Amino acid sequence: MDKTEYEVLAAVQAMNKCWTGKDPDLEKLHEYFHDMMVAITPMDRFRVEGKEACVAGWSNFAKSVAIRHWTEKEIHIQVYKEEAAVMQSFDVFRRTITFSIIN
């Protein structure tokens, strides 16, 4: 990984702490999500479009479950000038889940 990819990784890890930590700070997700963010998640039938929809989705999920196990696994980062596409797998509830963020 190069320096920019490490910066993206650090941002993704900080973002994940906002909603997976013991004391979630869901409002802080607004700082990480782009207005035109698109997310493909295992919980949604269709892709989620826009900052507000993504914040609502992440917040609703975090409020409806107790996350007692969270392990980040594979992460793939592609940087395109000032944009990045991230695909990440993680273990939550002892199951591996993969999602993509294009921001």
PDB file of C-alpha atoms in Angstrom:
ATOM      1  CA  MET A   1       0.000   0.000   0.000  1.00  0.00           C
ATOM      2  CA  ASP A   2       1.160   3.523  -0.683  1.00  0.00           C
ATOM      3  CA  LYS A   3       0.729   6.545   1.606  1.00  0.00           C
ATOM      4  CA  THR A   4      -2.632   7.559   0.130  1.00  0.00           C
ATOM      5  CA  GLU A   5      -4.027   4.040   0.500  1.00  0.00           C
ATOM      6  CA  TYR A   6      -2.914   3.989   4.156  1.00  0.00           C
ATOM      7  CA  GLU A   7      -4.717   7.309   4.677  1.00  0.00           C
ATOM      8  CA  VAL A   8      -7.880   5.838   3.148  1.00  0.00           C
ATOM      9  CA  LEU A   9      -7.507   2.740   5.352  1.00  0.00           C
ATOM     10  CA  ALA A  10      -7.156   4.912   8.478  1.00  0.00           C
ATOM     11  CA  ALA A  11     -10.278   6.874   7.502  1.00  0.00           C
ATOM     12  CA  VAL A  12     -12.284   3.668   6.923  1.00  0.00           C
ATOM     13  CA  GLN A  13     -11.163   2.260  10.277  1.00  0.00           C
ATOM     14  CA  ALA A  14     -12.087   5.509  12.066  1.00  0.00           C
ATOM     15  CA  MET A  15     -15.447   5.534  10.284  1.00  0.00           C
ATOM     16  CA  ASN A  16     -16.112   1.935  11.337  1.00  0.00           C
ATOM     17  CA  LYS A  17     -15.413   2.830  14.973  1.00  0.00           C
ATOM     18  CA  CYS A  18     -18.211   5.431  14.765  1.00  0.00           C
ATOM     19  CA  TRP A  19     -20.834   2.720  14.405  1.00  0.00           C
ATOM     20  CA  THR A  20     -19.224  -0.492  15.710  1.00  0.00           C
ATOM     21  CA  GLY A  21     -17.624   0.732  18.918  1.00  0.00           C
ATOM     22  CA  LYS A  22     -18.940   0.250  22.439  1.00  0.00           C
ATOM     23  CA  ASP A  23     -20.000   3.905  22.516  1.00  0.00           C
ATOM     24  CA  PRO A  24     -21.056   4.651  18.907  1.00  0.00           C
ATOM     25  CA  ASP A  25     -20.944   8.239  17.643  1.00  0.00           C
ATOM     26  CA  LEU A  26     -23.364   7.903  14.739  1.00  0.00           C
ATOM     27  CA  GLU A  27     -23.531  11.644  14.008  1.00  0.00           C
ATOM     28  CA  LYS A  28     -19.821  11.549  13.210  1.00  0.00           C
ATOM     29  CA  LEU A  29     -20.627   9.430  10.143  1.00  0.00           C
ATOM     30  CA  HIS A  30     -21.582  12.706   8.422  1.00  0.00           C
ATOM     31  CA  GLU A  31     -17.882  13.620   8.489  1.00  0.00           C
ATOM     32  CA  TYR A  32     -16.926  10.506   6.536  1.00  0.00           C
ATOM     33  CA  PHE A  33     -19.716  10.084   4.003  1.00  0.00           C
ATOM     34  CA  HIS A  34     -19.678  12.090   0.774  1.00  0.00           C
ATOM     35  CA  ASP A  35     -22.895  13.763  -0.370  1.00  0.00           C
ATOM     36  CA  MET A  36     -22.951  11.503  -3.445  1.00  0.00           C
ATOM     37  CA  MET A  37     -21.771   8.333  -1.685  1.00  0.00           C
ATOM     38  CA  VAL A  38     -22.985   5.005  -3.025  1.00  0.00           C
ATOM     39  CA  ALA A  39     -22.902   1.862  -0.861  1.00  0.00           C
ATOM     40  CA  ILE A  40     -23.621  -1.747  -1.736  1.00  0.00           C
ATOM     41  CA  THR A  41     -24.376  -3.594   1.483  1.00  0.00           C
ATOM     42  CA  PRO A  42     -25.491  -7.113   2.383  1.00  0.00           C
ATOM     43  CA  MET A  43     -28.479  -5.692   4.265  1.00  0.00           C
ATOM     44  CA  ASP A  44     -30.052  -3.734   1.403  1.00  0.00           C
ATOM     45  CA  ARG A  45     -31.739  -5.077  -1.706  1.00  0.00           C
ATOM     46  CA  PHE A  46     -30.666  -2.070  -3.774  1.00  0.00           C
ATOM     47  CA  ARG A  47     -27.614   0.145  -3.561  1.00  0.00           C
ATOM     48  CA  VAL A  48     -27.841   2.994  -1.060  1.00  0.00           C
ATOM     49  CA  GLU A  49     -27.304   6.437  -2.594  1.00  0.00           C
ATOM     50  CA  GLY A  50     -26.380   9.690  -0.889  1.00  0.00           C
ATOM     51  CA  LYS A  51     -24.938  10.739   2.456  1.00  0.00           C
ATOM     52  CA  GLU A  52     -28.233  11.022   4.328  1.00  0.00           C
ATOM     53  CA  ALA A  53     -29.479   7.607   3.158  1.00  0.00           C
ATOM     54  CA  CYS A  54     -26.163   5.981   4.082  1.00  0.00           C
ATOM     55  CA  VAL A  55     -25.989   7.650   7.506  1.00  0.00           C
ATOM     56  CA  ALA A  56     -29.585   6.563   8.165  1.00  0.00           C
ATOM     57  CA  GLY A  57     -28.830   2.989   7.079  1.00  0.00           C
ATOM     58  CA  TRP A  58     -25.676   2.668   9.175  1.00  0.00           C
ATOM     59  CA  SER A  59     -27.386   4.328  12.157  1.00  0.00           C
ATOM     60  CA  ASN A  60     -30.493   2.150  11.975  1.00  0.00           C
ATOM     61  CA  PHE A  61     -28.363  -0.976  11.799  1.00  0.00           C
ATOM     62  CA  ALA A  62     -26.143   0.095  14.720  1.00  0.00           C
ATOM     63  CA  LYS A  63     -29.174   0.985  16.863  1.00  0.00           C
ATOM     64  CA  SER A  64     -30.962  -2.293  16.158  1.00  0.00           C
ATOM     65  CA  VAL A  65     -28.164  -4.713  17.086  1.00  0.00           C
ATOM     66  CA  ALA A  66     -25.539  -5.205  19.764  1.00  0.00           C
ATOM     67  CA  ILE A  67     -22.189  -5.596  18.017  1.00  0.00           C
ATOM     68  CA  ARG A  68     -20.115  -7.753  20.338  1.00  0.00           C
ATOM     69  CA  HIS A  69     -17.708  -9.062  17.721  1.00  0.00           C
ATOM     70  CA  TRP A  70     -16.095  -7.014  14.939  1.00  0.00           C
ATOM     71  CA  THR A  71     -12.961  -8.008  13.043  1.00  0.00           C
ATOM     72  CA  GLU A  72     -11.848  -6.255   9.881  1.00  0.00           C
ATOM     73  CA  LYS A  73     -10.579  -8.659   7.252  1.00  0.00           C
ATOM     74  CA  GLU A  74      -9.774  -8.034   3.631  1.00  0.00           C
ATOM     75  CA  ILE A  75      -9.753  -4.480   2.401  1.00  0.00           C
ATOM     76  CA  HIS A  76      -9.203  -3.448  -1.202  1.00  0.00           C
ATOM     77  CA  ILE A  77      -8.556   0.224  -1.939  1.00  0.00           C
ATOM     78  CA  GLN A  78      -8.440   1.820  -5.375  1.00  0.00           C
ATOM     79  CA  VAL A  79      -7.504   5.502  -5.531  1.00  0.00           C
ATOM     80  CA  TYR A  80      -8.469   7.558  -8.575  1.00  0.00           C
ATOM     81  CA  LYS A  81      -7.020  11.085  -8.293  1.00  0.00           C
ATOM     82  CA  GLU A  82      -9.036  12.515  -5.371  1.00  0.00           C
ATOM     83  CA  GLU A  83     -11.587   9.698  -5.133  1.00  0.00           C
ATOM     84  CA  ALA A  84     -11.343   6.205  -3.688  1.00  0.00           C
ATOM     85  CA  ALA A  85     -13.274   2.973  -4.024  1.00  0.00           C
ATOM     86  CA  VAL A  86     -13.121   0.620  -1.049  1.00  0.00           C
ATOM     87  CA  MET A  87     -14.281  -2.980  -0.719  1.00  0.00           C
ATOM     88  CA  GLN A  88     -14.017  -4.466   2.740  1.00  0.00           C
ATOM     89  CA  SER A  89     -14.860  -7.751   4.397  1.00  0.00           C
ATOM     90  CA  PHE A  90     -15.365  -8.085   8.117  1.00  0.00           C
ATOM     91  CA  ASP A  91     -16.572 -10.596  10.661  1.00  0.00           C
ATOM     92  CA  VAL A  92     -19.579  -9.472  12.644  1.00  0.00           C
ATOM     93  CA  PHE A  93     -21.831 -11.855  14.548  1.00  0.00           C
ATOM     94  CA  ARG A  94     -19.234 -14.542  13.619  1.00  0.00           C
ATOM     95  CA  ARG A  95     -20.167 -14.242   9.911  1.00  0.00           C
ATOM     96  CA  THR A  96     -18.085 -12.717   7.133  1.00  0.00           C
ATOM     97  CA  ILE A  97     -19.782  -9.821   5.362  1.00  0.00           C
ATOM     98  CA  THR A  98     -18.443  -7.826   2.421  1.00  0.00           C
ATOM     99  CA  PHE A  99     -19.480  -4.339   1.415  1.00  0.00           C
ATOM    100  CA  SER A 100     -18.310  -1.684  -1.007  1.00  0.00           C
ATOM    101  CA  ILE A 101     -18.048   2.074  -0.678  1.00  0.00           C
ATOM    102  CA  ILE A 102     -17.429   4.297  -3.656  1.00  0.00           C
ATOM    103  CA  ASN A 103     -16.737   7.830  -2.531  1.00  0.00           C
TER     104      ASN A 103
END
